[in-house]
JSON list of C-alpha atoms in Angstrom, two decimals:
[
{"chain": "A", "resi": 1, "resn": "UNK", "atom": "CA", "xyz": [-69.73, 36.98, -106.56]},
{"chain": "A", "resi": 2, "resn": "UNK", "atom": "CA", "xyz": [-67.21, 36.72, -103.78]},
{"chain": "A", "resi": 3, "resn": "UNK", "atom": "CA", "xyz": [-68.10, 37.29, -100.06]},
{"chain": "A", "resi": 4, "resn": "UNK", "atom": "CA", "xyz": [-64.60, 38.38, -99.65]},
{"chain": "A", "resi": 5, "resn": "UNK", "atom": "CA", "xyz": [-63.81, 40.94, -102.35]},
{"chain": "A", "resi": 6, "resn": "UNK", "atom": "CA", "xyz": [-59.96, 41.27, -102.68]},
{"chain": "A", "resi": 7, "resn": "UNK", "atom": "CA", "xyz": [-59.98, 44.96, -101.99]},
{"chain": "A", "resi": 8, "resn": "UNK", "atom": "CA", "xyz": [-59.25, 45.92, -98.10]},
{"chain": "A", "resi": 9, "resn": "UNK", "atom": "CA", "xyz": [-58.27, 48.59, -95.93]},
{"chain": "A", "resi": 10, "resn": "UNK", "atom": "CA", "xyz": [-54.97, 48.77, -94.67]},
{"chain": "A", "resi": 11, "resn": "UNK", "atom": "CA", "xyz": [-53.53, 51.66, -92.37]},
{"chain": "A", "resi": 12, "resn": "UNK", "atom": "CA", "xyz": [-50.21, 52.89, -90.78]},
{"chain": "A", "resi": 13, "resn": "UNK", "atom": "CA", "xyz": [-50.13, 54.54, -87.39]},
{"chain": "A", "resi": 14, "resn": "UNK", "atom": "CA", "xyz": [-47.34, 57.23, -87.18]},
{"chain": "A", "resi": 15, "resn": "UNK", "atom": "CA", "xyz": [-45.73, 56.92, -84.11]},
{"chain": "A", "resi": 16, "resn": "UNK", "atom": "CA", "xyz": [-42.61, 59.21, -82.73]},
{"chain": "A", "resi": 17, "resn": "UNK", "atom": "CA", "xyz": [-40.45, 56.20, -83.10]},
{"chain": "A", "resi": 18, "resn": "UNK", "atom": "CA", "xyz": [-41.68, 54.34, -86.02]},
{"chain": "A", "resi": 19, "resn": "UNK", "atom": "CA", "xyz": [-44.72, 53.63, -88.31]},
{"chain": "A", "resi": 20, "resn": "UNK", "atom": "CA", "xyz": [-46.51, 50.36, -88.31]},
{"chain": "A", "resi": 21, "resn": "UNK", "atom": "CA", "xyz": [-48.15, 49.30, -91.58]},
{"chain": "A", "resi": 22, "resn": "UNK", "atom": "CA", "xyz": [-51.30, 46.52, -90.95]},
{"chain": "A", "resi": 23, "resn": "UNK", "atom": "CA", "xyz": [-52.34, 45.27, -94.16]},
{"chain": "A", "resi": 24, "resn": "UNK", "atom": "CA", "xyz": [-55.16, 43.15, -93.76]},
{"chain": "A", "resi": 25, "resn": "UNK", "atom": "CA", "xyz": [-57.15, 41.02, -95.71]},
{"chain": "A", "resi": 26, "resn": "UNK", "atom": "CA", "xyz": [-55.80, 41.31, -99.01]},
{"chain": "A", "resi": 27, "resn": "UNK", "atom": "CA", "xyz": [-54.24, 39.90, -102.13]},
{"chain": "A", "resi": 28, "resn": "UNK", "atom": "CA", "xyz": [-50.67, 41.34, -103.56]},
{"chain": "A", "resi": 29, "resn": "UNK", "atom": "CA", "xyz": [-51.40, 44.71, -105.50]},
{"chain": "A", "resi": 30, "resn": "UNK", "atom": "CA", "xyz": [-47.99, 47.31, -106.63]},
{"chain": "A", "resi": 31, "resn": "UNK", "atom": "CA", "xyz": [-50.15, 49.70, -105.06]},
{"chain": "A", "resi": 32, "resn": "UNK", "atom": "CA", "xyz": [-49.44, 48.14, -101.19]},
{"chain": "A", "resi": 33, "resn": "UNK", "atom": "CA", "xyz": [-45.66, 49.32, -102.10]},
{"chain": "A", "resi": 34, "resn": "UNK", "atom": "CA", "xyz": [-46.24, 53.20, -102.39]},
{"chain": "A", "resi": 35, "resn": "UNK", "atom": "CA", "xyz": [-49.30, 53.00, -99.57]},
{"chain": "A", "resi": 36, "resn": "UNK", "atom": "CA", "xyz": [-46.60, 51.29, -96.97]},
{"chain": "A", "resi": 37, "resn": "UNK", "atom": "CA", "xyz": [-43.28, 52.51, -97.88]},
{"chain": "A", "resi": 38, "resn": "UNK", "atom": "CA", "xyz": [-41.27, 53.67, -95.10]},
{"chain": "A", "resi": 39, "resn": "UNK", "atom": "CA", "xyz": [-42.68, 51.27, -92.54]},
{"chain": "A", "resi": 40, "resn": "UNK", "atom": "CA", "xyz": [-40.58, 49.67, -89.48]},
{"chain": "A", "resi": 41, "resn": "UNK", "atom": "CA", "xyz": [-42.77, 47.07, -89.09]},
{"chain": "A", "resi": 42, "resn": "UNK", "atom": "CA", "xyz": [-45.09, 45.47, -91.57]},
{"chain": "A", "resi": 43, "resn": "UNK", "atom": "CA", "xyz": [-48.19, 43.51, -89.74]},
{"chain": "A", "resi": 44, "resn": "UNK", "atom": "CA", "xyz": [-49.17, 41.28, -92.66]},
{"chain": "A", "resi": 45, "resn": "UNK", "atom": "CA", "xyz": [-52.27, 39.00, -92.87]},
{"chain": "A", "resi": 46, "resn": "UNK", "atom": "CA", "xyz": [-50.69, 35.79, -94.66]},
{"chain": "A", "resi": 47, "resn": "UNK", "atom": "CA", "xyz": [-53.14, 32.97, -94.76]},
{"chain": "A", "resi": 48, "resn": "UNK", "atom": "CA", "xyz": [-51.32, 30.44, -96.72]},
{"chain": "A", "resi": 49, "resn": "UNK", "atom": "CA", "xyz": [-48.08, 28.96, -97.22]},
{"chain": "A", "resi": 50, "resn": "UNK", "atom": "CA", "xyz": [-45.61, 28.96, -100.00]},
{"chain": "A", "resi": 51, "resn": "UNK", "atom": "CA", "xyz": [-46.98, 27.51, -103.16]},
{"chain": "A", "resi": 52, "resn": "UNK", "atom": "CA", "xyz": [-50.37, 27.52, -101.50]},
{"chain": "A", "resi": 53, "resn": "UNK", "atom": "CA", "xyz": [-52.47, 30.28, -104.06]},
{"chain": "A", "resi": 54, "resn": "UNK", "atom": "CA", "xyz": [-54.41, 32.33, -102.07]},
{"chain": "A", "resi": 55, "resn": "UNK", "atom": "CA", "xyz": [-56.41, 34.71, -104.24]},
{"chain": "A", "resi": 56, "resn": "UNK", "atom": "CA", "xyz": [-57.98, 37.07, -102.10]},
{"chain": "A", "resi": 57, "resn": "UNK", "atom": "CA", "xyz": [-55.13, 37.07, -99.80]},
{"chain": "A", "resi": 58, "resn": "UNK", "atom": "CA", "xyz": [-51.64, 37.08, -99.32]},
{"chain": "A", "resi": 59, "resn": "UNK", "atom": "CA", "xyz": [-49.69, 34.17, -99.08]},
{"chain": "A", "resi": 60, "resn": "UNK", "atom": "CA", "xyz": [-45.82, 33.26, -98.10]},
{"chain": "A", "resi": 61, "resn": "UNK", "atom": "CA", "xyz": [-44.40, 34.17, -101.64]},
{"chain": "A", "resi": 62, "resn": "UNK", "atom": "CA", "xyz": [-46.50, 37.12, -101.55]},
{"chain": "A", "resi": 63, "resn": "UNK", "atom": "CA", "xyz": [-44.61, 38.27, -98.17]},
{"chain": "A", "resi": 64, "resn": "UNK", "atom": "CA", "xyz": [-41.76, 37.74, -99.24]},
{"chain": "A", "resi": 65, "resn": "UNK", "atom": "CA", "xyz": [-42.62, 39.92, -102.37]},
{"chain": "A", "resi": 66, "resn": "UNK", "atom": "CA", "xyz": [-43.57, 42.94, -99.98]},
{"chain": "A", "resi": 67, "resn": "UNK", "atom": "CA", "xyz": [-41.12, 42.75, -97.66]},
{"chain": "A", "resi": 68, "resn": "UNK", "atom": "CA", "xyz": [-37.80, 42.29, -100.19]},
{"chain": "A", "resi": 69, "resn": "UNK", "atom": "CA", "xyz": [-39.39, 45.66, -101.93]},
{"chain": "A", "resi": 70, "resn": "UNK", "atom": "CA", "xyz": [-40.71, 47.39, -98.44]},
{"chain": "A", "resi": 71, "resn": "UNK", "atom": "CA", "xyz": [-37.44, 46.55, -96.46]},
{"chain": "A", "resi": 72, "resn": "UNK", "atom": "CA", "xyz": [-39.23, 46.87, -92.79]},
{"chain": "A", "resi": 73, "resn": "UNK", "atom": "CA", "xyz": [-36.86, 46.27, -89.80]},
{"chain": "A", "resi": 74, "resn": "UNK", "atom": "CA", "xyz": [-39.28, 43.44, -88.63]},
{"chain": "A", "resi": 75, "resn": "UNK", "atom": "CA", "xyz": [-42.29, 42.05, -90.48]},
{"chain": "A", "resi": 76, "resn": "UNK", "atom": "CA", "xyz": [-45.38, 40.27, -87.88]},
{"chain": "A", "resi": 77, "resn": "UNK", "atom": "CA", "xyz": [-47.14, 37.35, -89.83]},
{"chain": "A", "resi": 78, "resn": "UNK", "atom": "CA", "xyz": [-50.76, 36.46, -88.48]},
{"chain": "A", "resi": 79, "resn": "UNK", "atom": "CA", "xyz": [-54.30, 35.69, -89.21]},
{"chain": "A", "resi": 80, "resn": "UNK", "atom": "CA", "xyz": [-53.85, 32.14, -90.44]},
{"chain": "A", "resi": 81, "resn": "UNK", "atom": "CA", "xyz": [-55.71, 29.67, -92.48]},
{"chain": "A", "resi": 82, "resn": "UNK", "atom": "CA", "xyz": [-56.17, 26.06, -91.61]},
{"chain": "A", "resi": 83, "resn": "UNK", "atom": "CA", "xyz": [-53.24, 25.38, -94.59]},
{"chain": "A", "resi": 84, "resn": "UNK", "atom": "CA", "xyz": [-50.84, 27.39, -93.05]},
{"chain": "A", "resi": 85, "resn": "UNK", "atom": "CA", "xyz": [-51.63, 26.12, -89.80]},
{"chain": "A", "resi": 86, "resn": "UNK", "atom": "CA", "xyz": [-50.31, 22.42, -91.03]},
{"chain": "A", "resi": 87, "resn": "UNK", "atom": "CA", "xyz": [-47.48, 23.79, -92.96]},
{"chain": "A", "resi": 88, "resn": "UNK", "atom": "CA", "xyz": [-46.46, 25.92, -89.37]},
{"chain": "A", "resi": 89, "resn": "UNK", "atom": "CA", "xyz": [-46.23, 29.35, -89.32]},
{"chain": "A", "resi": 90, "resn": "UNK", "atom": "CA", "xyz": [-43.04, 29.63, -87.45]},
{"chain": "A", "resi": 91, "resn": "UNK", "atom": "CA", "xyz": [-41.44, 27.64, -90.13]},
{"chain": "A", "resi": 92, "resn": "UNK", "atom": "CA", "xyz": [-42.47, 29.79, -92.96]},
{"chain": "A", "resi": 93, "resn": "UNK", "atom": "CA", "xyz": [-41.86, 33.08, -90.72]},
{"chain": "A", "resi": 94, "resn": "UNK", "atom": "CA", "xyz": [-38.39, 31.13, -90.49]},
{"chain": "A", "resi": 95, "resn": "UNK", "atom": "CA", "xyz": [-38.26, 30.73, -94.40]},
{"chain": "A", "resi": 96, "resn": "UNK", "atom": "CA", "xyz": [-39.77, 34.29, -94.95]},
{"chain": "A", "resi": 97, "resn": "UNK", "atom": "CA", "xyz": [-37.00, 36.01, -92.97]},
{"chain": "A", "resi": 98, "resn": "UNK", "atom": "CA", "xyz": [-34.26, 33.47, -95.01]},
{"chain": "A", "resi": 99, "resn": "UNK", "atom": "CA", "xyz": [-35.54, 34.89, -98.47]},
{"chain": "A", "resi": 100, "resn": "UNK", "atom": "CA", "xyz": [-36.22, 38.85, -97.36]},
{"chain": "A", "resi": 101, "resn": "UNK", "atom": "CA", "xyz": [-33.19, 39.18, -94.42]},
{"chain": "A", "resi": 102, "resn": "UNK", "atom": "CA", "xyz": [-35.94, 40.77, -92.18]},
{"chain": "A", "resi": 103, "resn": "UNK", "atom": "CA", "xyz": [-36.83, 39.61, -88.80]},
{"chain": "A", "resi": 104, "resn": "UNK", "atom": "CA", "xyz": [-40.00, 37.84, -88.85]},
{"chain": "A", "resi": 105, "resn": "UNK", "atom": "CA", "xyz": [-42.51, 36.78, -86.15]},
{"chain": "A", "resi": 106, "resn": "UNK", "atom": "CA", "xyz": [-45.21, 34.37, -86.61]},
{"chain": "A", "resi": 107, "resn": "UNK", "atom": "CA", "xyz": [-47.88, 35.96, -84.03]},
{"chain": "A", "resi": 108, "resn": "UNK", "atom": "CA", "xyz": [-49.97, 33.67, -81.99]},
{"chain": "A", "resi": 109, "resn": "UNK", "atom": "CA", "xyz": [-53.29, 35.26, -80.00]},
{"chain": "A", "resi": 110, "resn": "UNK", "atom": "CA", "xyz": [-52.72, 37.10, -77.32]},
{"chain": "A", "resi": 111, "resn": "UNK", "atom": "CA", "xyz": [-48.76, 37.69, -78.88]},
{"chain": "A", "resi": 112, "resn": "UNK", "atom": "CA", "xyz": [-47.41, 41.25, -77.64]},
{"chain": "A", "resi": 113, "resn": "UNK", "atom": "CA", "xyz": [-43.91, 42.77, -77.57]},
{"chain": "A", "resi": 114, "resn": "UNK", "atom": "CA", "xyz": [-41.76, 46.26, -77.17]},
{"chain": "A", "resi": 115, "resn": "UNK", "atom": "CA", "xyz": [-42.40, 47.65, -80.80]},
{"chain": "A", "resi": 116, "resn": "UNK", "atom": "CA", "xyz": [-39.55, 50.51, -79.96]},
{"chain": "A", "resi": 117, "resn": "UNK", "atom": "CA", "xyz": [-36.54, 48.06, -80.68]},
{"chain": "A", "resi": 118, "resn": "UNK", "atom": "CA", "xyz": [-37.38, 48.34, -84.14]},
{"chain": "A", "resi": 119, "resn": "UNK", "atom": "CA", "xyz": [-37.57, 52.22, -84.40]},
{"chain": "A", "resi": 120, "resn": "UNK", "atom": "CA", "xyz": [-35.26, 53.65, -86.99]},
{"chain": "A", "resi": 121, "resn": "UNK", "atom": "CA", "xyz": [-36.30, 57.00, -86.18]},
{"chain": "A", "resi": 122, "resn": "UNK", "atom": "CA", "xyz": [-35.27, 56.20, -82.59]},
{"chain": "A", "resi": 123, "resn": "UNK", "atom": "CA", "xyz": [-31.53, 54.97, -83.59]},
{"chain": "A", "resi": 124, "resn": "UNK", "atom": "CA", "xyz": [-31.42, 58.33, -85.96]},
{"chain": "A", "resi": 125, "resn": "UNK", "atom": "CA", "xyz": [-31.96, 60.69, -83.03]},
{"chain": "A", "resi": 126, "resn": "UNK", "atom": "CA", "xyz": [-29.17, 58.91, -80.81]}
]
């Protein structure tokens, strides 16, 4: 029995501008492709590092995974594990964005920023 079943809820908010896509605690499934397509930014709950197996969550390889087949404009990295945390997450956000040529952001607490720079929809209407 796991206290942490591998099954979560993610959502997307539909903005005017863009839609955000949080996926949160949750290991790699084909199904988070169809339920976040279309996203312009991909909020994604990576508690380990690359090579690290995480199994009821997503690690680096798994990122890279979702974002090379999602294709967001920029892709937020967050809620990390005491492994990533010695491995640094802005060197695997680094590494991340080198594999999937998206934009990443390893978020820190407290971590905001304008979301609109990275509206598609926005650069469409001009």
């Amino acid at each position: 029995k796991t206290l942490h079943p591998v099954e979560n809820i993610g959502f997307q908010i539909l903005a005017p501008d863009f839609i955000i896509s949080y996926l949160s605690d949750t290991a790699y499934t084909d199904e988070l492709l169809e339920q976040h397509k279309e996203s312009d930014i991909l909020i994604l709950n990576v508690t380990s590092p690359f090579s690290v197996k995480a199994e009821t969550n997503l690690n680096s390889d798994d990122a890279v995974k979702l974002i090379k087949q999602l294709k967001p404009r920029l892709a937020i990295i967050n809620h990390f594990s005491m492994k990533m945390l010695q491995a640094d997450p802005l060197l695997e956000a680094r590494d991340i964005a080198k594999e999937t040529g998206v934009q990443v952001i390893a978020a820190n607490d407290g971590y905001s920023m304008n979301l609109v720079n990275y509206s598609s929809r926005k650069r469409l209407k001009k």
